[in-house]
Each structure stands twice: as structure tokens, then as C-alpha cells.
mmCIF file of C-alpha atoms in Angstrom:
data_model
loop_
_atom_site.group_PDB
_atom_site.id
_atom_site.type_symbol
_atom_site.label_atom_id
_atom_site.label_comp_id
_atom_site.label_asym_id
_atom_site.label_seq_id
_atom_site.Cartn_x
_atom_site.Cartn_y
_atom_site.Cartn_z
ATOM 1 C CA GLU A 28 62.073 -28.793 145.761
ATOM 2 C CA THR A 29 64.218 -31.594 146.054
ATOM 3 C CA GLY A 30 66.657 -32.302 143.845
ATOM 4 C CA VAL A 31 68.144 -35.491 142.265
ATOM 5 C CA THR A 32 69.178 -38.229 144.992
ATOM 6 C CA GLN A 33 70.943 -41.563 144.671
ATOM 7 C CA SER A 34 71.493 -44.489 146.782
ATOM 8 C CA PRO A 35 73.460 -45.921 147.852
ATOM 9 C CA THR A 36 76.524 -43.285 148.055
ATOM 10 C CA HIS A 37 79.416 -46.183 148.262
ATOM 11 C CA LEU A 38 79.097 -49.362 147.071
ATOM 12 C CA ILE A 39 81.469 -52.703 146.505
ATOM 13 C CA LYS A 40 81.307 -55.936 144.757
ATOM 14 C CA THR A 41 83.069 -58.721 143.313
ATOM 15 C CA ARG A 42 83.126 -59.524 140.156
ATOM 16 C CA GLY A 43 80.450 -61.806 137.981
ATOM 17 C CA GLN A 44 77.780 -60.045 141.215
ATOM 18 C CA GLN A 45 74.946 -57.829 140.225
ATOM 19 C CA VAL A 46 74.358 -54.232 141.501
ATOM 20 C CA THR A 47 70.891 -52.186 141.219
ATOM 21 C CA LEU A 48 71.285 -48.513 141.836
ATOM 22 C CA ARG A 49 68.651 -46.008 142.762
ATOM 23 C CA CYS A 50 67.866 -42.699 141.409
ATOM 24 C CA SER A 51 65.228 -40.300 142.700
ATOM 25 C CA SER A 52 64.415 -37.419 140.036
ATOM 26 C CA GLN A 53 64.231 -34.014 140.689
ATOM 27 C CA SER A 54 60.633 -32.758 141.524
ATOM 28 C CA GLY A 55 58.711 -32.424 138.173
ATOM 29 C CA HIS A 56 61.230 -33.828 135.590
ATOM 30 C CA ASN A 57 60.052 -36.741 133.830
ATOM 31 C CA THR A 58 63.180 -38.129 132.022
ATOM 32 C CA VAL A 59 66.194 -39.538 133.778
ATOM 33 C CA SER A 60 69.842 -40.442 132.133
ATOM 34 C CA TRP A 61 72.254 -42.571 133.470
ATOM 35 C CA TYR A 62 76.235 -41.660 133.073
ATOM 36 C CA GLN A 63 79.323 -43.795 134.057
ATOM 37 C CA GLN A 64 82.332 -41.778 134.826
ATOM 38 C CA ALA A 65 85.492 -43.374 134.838
ATOM 39 C CA LEU A 66 88.418 -42.067 137.258
ATOM 40 C CA GLY A 67 90.167 -39.051 135.765
ATOM 41 C CA GLN A 68 87.323 -39.104 132.705
ATOM 42 C CA GLY A 69 83.973 -37.058 131.642
ATOM 43 C CA PRO A 70 80.865 -38.977 132.275
ATOM 44 C CA GLN A 71 79.898 -41.216 129.220
ATOM 45 C CA PHE A 72 76.244 -42.013 128.513
ATOM 46 C CA ILE A 73 74.823 -45.163 129.269
ATOM 47 C CA PHE A 74 71.173 -44.829 129.001
ATOM 48 C CA GLN A 75 68.069 -42.292 129.060
ATOM 49 C CA TYR A 76 64.598 -42.977 130.423
ATOM 50 C CA TYR A 77 61.422 -41.053 129.623
ATOM 51 C CA ARG A 78 57.637 -42.256 130.765
ATOM 52 C CA GLU A 79 59.083 -45.512 131.583
ATOM 53 C CA GLU A 80 60.899 -46.372 128.504
ATOM 54 C CA GLU A 81 64.318 -46.580 127.117
ATOM 55 C CA ASN A 82 64.853 -43.623 124.813
ATOM 56 C CA GLY A 83 68.171 -43.896 123.914
ATOM 57 C CA ARG A 84 71.762 -45.693 124.853
ATOM 58 C CA GLY A 85 75.062 -45.124 124.819
ATOM 59 C CA ASN A 86 77.670 -47.421 123.586
ATOM 60 C CA PHE A 87 77.469 -49.804 126.697
ATOM 61 C CA PRO A 88 76.389 -53.490 126.463
ATOM 62 C CA PRO A 89 73.109 -54.970 127.247
ATOM 63 C CA ARG A 90 74.334 -56.126 131.172
ATOM 64 C CA PHE A 91 73.556 -52.585 131.795
ATOM 65 C CA SER A 92 69.564 -52.157 131.868
ATOM 66 C CA GLY A 93 67.395 -49.975 133.587
ATOM 67 C CA LEU A 94 63.630 -49.130 134.296
ATOM 68 C CA GLN A 95 61.932 -46.056 135.239
ATOM 69 C CA PHE A 96 58.457 -45.919 137.785
ATOM 70 C CA PRO A 97 55.668 -43.989 137.336
ATOM 71 C CA ASN A 98 56.705 -42.087 140.032
ATOM 72 C CA TYR A 99 59.971 -41.035 137.231
ATOM 73 C CA SER A 100 62.463 -42.456 139.509
ATOM 74 C CA SER A 101 64.637 -45.180 138.070
ATOM 75 C CA GLU A 102 67.000 -47.884 138.656
ATOM 76 C CA LEU A 103 70.463 -49.250 136.914
ATOM 77 C CA ASN A 104 71.239 -52.820 137.037
ATOM 78 C CA VAL A 105 74.285 -54.219 136.058
ATOM 79 C CA ASN A 106 74.806 -57.687 135.935
ATOM 80 C CA ALA A 107 78.139 -60.060 135.316
ATOM 81 C CA LEU A 108 80.087 -56.967 137.226
ATOM 82 C CA GLU A 109 83.790 -56.544 135.763
ATOM 83 C CA LEU A 110 86.734 -54.448 136.833
ATOM 84 C CA ASP A 111 86.137 -51.898 134.679
ATOM 85 C CA ASP A 112 82.515 -51.309 135.865
ATOM 86 C CA SER A 113 84.264 -49.688 138.937
ATOM 87 C CA ALA A 114 83.159 -46.090 138.298
ATOM 88 C CA LEU A 115 81.222 -42.865 139.788
ATOM 89 C CA TYR A 116 77.716 -43.633 138.148
ATOM 90 C CA LEU A 117 75.722 -40.729 138.233
ATOM 91 C CA CYS A 118 72.139 -39.822 137.467
ATOM 92 C CA ALA A 119 70.669 -36.790 135.787
ATOM 93 C CA SER A 120 66.892 -35.875 135.775
ATOM 94 C CA SER A 121 65.508 -33.527 133.086
ATOM 95 C CA LEU A 122 61.719 -31.676 132.538
ATOM 96 C CA SER A 123 60.903 -33.605 129.214
ATOM 97 C CA ARG A 124 62.238 -35.160 126.530
ATOM 98 C CA THR A 125 62.806 -32.891 124.059
ATOM 99 C CA SER A 126 64.996 -32.986 120.821
ATOM 100 C CA GLY A 127 67.806 -31.942 122.760
ATOM 101 C CA GLY A 128 68.936 -28.693 125.002
ATOM 102 C CA GLU A 129 66.864 -29.772 128.244
ATOM 103 C CA THR A 130 69.755 -28.935 130.766
ATOM 104 C CA GLN A 131 70.212 -32.055 132.967
ATOM 105 C CA TYR A 132 70.552 -31.586 137.214
ATOM 106 C CA PHE A 133 72.595 -34.367 138.414
ATOM 107 C CA GLY A 134 72.594 -36.359 141.209
ATOM 108 C CA PRO A 135 75.980 -36.722 143.728
ATOM 109 C CA GLY A 136 76.601 -40.437 142.177
ATOM 110 C CA THR A 137 77.118 -43.878 143.215
ATOM 111 C CA ARG A 138 80.568 -44.890 143.821
ATOM 112 C CA LEU A 139 81.135 -48.290 142.641
ATOM 113 C CA LEU A 140 84.195 -50.741 143.068
ATOM 114 C CA VAL A 141 84.579 -53.960 141.613
ATOM 115 C CA LEU A 142 87.216 -55.983 143.598
ATOM 116 C CA ALA B 7 78.908 -37.930 116.161
ATOM 117 C CA GLN B 8 79.579 -35.449 118.898
ATOM 118 C CA LYS B 9 82.394 -34.993 120.473
ATOM 119 C CA VAL B 10 84.145 -32.276 123.225
ATOM 120 C CA THR B 11 87.666 -31.672 123.642
ATOM 121 C CA GLN B 12 89.280 -30.243 126.256
ATOM 122 C CA ALA B 13 92.666 -29.730 125.885
ATOM 123 C CA GLN B 14 94.400 -28.748 129.406
ATOM 124 C CA THR B 15 94.271 -31.217 132.247
ATOM 125 C CA GLU B 16 94.971 -29.642 135.086
ATOM 126 C CA ILE B 17 95.299 -25.572 135.632
ATOM 127 C CA SER B 18 96.802 -23.815 138.637
ATOM 128 C CA VAL B 19 96.217 -19.870 139.555
ATOM 129 C CA VAL B 20 96.626 -17.990 142.670
ATOM 130 C CA GLU B 21 93.893 -16.303 143.994
ATOM 131 C CA LYS B 22 92.309 -13.638 142.399
ATOM 132 C CA GLU B 23 93.797 -14.575 139.589
ATOM 133 C CA ASP B 24 91.672 -15.548 136.418
ATOM 134 C CA VAL B 25 91.430 -18.577 134.627
ATOM 135 C CA THR B 26 89.937 -19.445 131.095
ATOM 136 C CA LEU B 27 89.133 -22.577 130.278
ATOM 137 C CA ASP B 28 89.007 -24.015 126.892
ATOM 138 C CA CYS B 29 86.322 -25.841 125.013
ATOM 139 C CA VAL B 30 86.267 -27.360 121.496
ATOM 140 C CA TYR B 31 83.633 -29.233 120.359
ATOM 141 C CA GLU B 32 82.105 -31.157 116.809
ATOM 142 C CA THR B 33 79.035 -31.830 115.274
ATOM 143 C CA ARG B 34 77.238 -32.081 112.152
ATOM 144 C CA ASP B 35 73.701 -30.629 113.593
ATOM 145 C CA THR B 36 73.072 -27.332 112.925
ATOM 146 C CA THR B 37 70.984 -27.086 116.254
ATOM 147 C CA TYR B 38 72.785 -27.869 119.094
ATOM 148 C CA TYR B 39 73.303 -26.887 122.981
ATOM 149 C CA LEU B 40 76.316 -26.588 124.894
ATOM 150 C CA PHE B 41 77.102 -26.602 129.000
ATOM 151 C CA TRP B 42 79.502 -26.139 131.194
ATOM 152 C CA TYR B 43 79.168 -28.045 134.341
ATOM 153 C CA LYS B 44 81.147 -28.140 137.560
ATOM 154 C CA GLN B 45 82.250 -30.902 139.947
ATOM 155 C CA PRO B 46 83.815 -30.390 142.983
ATOM 156 C CA PRO B 47 85.728 -33.170 145.375
ATOM 157 C CA SER B 48 82.184 -34.499 146.546
ATOM 158 C CA GLY B 49 81.815 -35.689 143.147
ATOM 159 C CA GLU B 50 78.318 -34.134 142.301
ATOM 160 C CA LEU B 51 77.897 -32.361 138.465
ATOM 161 C CA VAL B 52 76.837 -28.734 139.243
ATOM 162 C CA PHE B 53 75.224 -27.121 136.072
ATOM 163 C CA LEU B 54 76.677 -23.385 135.293
ATOM 164 C CA ILE B 55 75.590 -22.624 131.630
ATOM 165 C CA ARG B 56 73.517 -23.298 128.446
ATOM 166 C CA ARG B 57 74.026 -21.957 125.492
ATOM 167 C CA ASN B 58 72.276 -22.863 121.813
ATOM 168 C CA SER B 59 73.715 -22.441 118.671
ATOM 169 C CA PHE B 60 71.737 -19.984 117.749
ATOM 170 C CA ASP B 61 73.059 -17.404 120.455
ATOM 171 C CA GLU B 62 76.516 -16.948 120.175
ATOM 172 C CA GLN B 63 76.009 -13.530 122.210
ATOM 173 C CA ASN B 64 78.557 -13.797 124.538
ATOM 174 C CA GLU B 65 77.300 -12.894 128.163
ATOM 175 C CA ILE B 66 78.663 -12.538 131.800
ATOM 176 C CA SER B 67 76.950 -13.942 134.834
ATOM 177 C CA GLY B 68 78.453 -12.903 138.150
ATOM 178 C CA ARG B 69 82.156 -14.040 137.746
ATOM 179 C CA TYR B 70 81.603 -16.554 135.227
ATOM 180 C CA SER B 71 81.550 -15.496 131.484
ATOM 181 C CA TRP B 72 81.662 -17.165 128.091
ATOM 182 C CA ASN B 73 82.866 -16.760 124.739
ATOM 183 C CA PHE B 74 81.014 -18.788 121.969
ATOM 184 C CA GLN B 75 82.737 -19.065 118.513
ATOM 185 C CA LYS B 76 80.883 -20.782 116.054
ATOM 186 C CA SER B 77 83.361 -20.213 113.399
ATOM 187 C CA THR B 78 86.053 -21.986 115.695
ATOM 188 C CA SER B 79 83.543 -24.408 117.248
ATOM 189 C CA SER B 80 84.631 -22.863 120.770
ATOM 190 C CA PHE B 81 83.116 -22.753 123.758
ATOM 191 C CA ASN B 82 85.738 -20.777 125.992
ATOM 192 C CA PHE B 83 84.800 -20.344 129.861
ATOM 193 C CA THR B 84 86.651 -17.675 131.970
ATOM 194 C CA ILE B 85 86.376 -17.485 135.934
ATOM 195 C CA THR B 86 87.044 -13.794 136.738
ATOM 196 C CA ALA B 87 89.126 -13.257 140.458
ATOM 197 C CA SER B 88 89.015 -17.036 141.296
ATOM 198 C CA GLN B 89 88.523 -17.856 144.809
ATOM 199 C CA VAL B 90 89.671 -21.139 146.752
ATOM 200 C CA VAL B 91 86.139 -22.580 146.337
ATOM 201 C CA ASP B 92 86.428 -22.445 142.641
ATOM 202 C CA SER B 93 88.934 -25.745 142.720
ATOM 203 C CA ALA B 94 86.942 -28.049 140.769
ATOM 204 C CA VAL B 95 87.098 -30.327 137.427
ATOM 205 C CA TYR B 96 85.303 -27.930 135.076
ATOM 206 C CA PHE B 97 83.299 -29.799 132.082
ATOM 207 C CA CYS B 98 82.390 -28.942 128.827
ATOM 208 C CA ALA B 99 79.526 -30.680 127.037
ATOM 209 C CA LEU B 100 77.624 -30.718 124.186
ATOM 210 C CA SER B 101 73.989 -32.034 123.444
ATOM 211 C CA GLU B 102 72.440 -32.085 119.524
ATOM 212 C CA ALA B 103 68.976 -31.363 118.930
ATOM 213 C CA GLY B 104 68.696 -35.045 117.222
ATOM 214 C CA GLY B 105 70.172 -36.458 119.927
ATOM 215 C CA ASN B 106 67.511 -37.625 122.452
ATOM 216 C CA ASN B 107 69.068 -35.258 125.133
ATOM 217 C CA ARG B 108 72.182 -37.339 125.716
ATOM 218 C CA LEU B 109 75.551 -34.934 126.351
ATOM 219 C CA ALA B 110 78.582 -35.943 125.151
ATOM 220 C CA PHE B 111 81.110 -34.562 127.575
ATOM 221 C CA GLY B 112 84.727 -33.805 127.407
ATOM 222 C CA LYS B 113 87.776 -35.262 129.901
ATOM 223 C CA GLY B 114 87.381 -32.103 131.712
ATOM 224 C CA ASN B 115 89.859 -29.064 133.232
ATOM 225 C CA GLN B 116 91.236 -29.817 137.243
ATOM 226 C CA VAL B 117 91.446 -26.413 138.363
ATOM 227 C CA VAL B 118 93.238 -25.559 141.622
ATOM 228 C CA VAL B 119 93.374 -22.343 143.024
ATOM 229 C CA ILE B 120 96.240 -21.855 145.346
ATOM 230 C CA PRO B 121 95.522 -19.239 147.875
#
């Protein structure tokens, strides 16, 4: 069974640029969630995708957007990068979109540095 | 709104000592789920345990045990006979039944096991 994978592992961008992060969900999982983890903090929920549609969003501006594909893989796009976007971006997959409680399994993350 | 508080930031223990991590949560839902995750230096969040709000039975799994008390909204986690490989950041997290499975994390506890 393949776990959650993310690419790239590290990325350096400059302020104002755009970035795309990618995630492949664990085999059999159809729900993907994205989290942002600033240094020394706990992860913060960005949004979740279920069957190619956004299913809930945290307190992040519209320049954070995403996609989910028919194979349940997902992308996180961030436009107009700001210095505060520097963080570890974590993708998690789960078995299904239930009303809550499904265990989420995380990928290794993408470390984004915005200069 | 869901909220998780982990008061201690860094905890140092000598190898083979026990270490207990405190977690206090807030939620308005009567049905919710609590989790503990481990984050080693590599960055990937590793799932450890999950409990639902209807099951206050405390259990032991190997060197891990947990104490769930709804009366005090606490979900504490203990590592028995700590090992150097236990050095990591540990996060407590909460998801609500009505909250599309988003996880709310605490700020984490940095555990350092000294050989």
C-alpha cells in the first residue's frame, strides 16, 4: 500500500510569484486535506477536497486554491506569494468524507520559502 | 469553534523515564474525535491514536497510553520507558462530527529524550 506522497520536497520562491504543490493520496482514499504549518506552530487547516469538489475551507484568502483530480490526487496553488506564506505544507488523505472522525494520514510535506 | 491547548512547549526526559503530555480541548459538539500525532524532525505527521467522544475507556498500546476525561475536557498521552527515538513534536488534535473532518491542532509538545 502506497502512502501519501507530496512534491516537491522543498521550494524557494520570491514574493509575488505563484506556486503549485502536489499530493497523491493513499491508495483507496478519496478525500484530501491541506494544512499549513508555520515554524513552531501546529498545522492550520486550509481546505479539503472530496470527489473533486472543495468541501470546507479554513481561514485562508482566495489566493489559496486547489484542485482534486479523478484519481484523487490534489494540487494546492498559492498566488501572489507573501513572506508569511513560508511554511511546511502538509497534505493528508482519508478514507471518505464523513461527518468527522476519519483518521487522516499525512504526507512528508513541502517546505516553501518565500524570499 | 474547536480549540486545542497544549500548555507545555518543551519537555526533556532521561531515557527510560515516563513522559506525559497534556491536552485540553474545547468544542460545542457532543460528538467529536481526538487524536495524537507525532512529528519527527523529517516533518511527516505520524498518526498514533484516535478516540471518539463516546468512549472514555483508557487504553494502553505498547509503550503508549492515554487518559481521556470528558469532565475536564482533557486527553493526556503518556509514553512509558521513553527511548531516544521518541524525540519529536507531539500534537493533539480534534475533529468535530459536524465539521467535515477538519483537524484543529494544538501547538505541540517538543519531547527531547536524553540518552
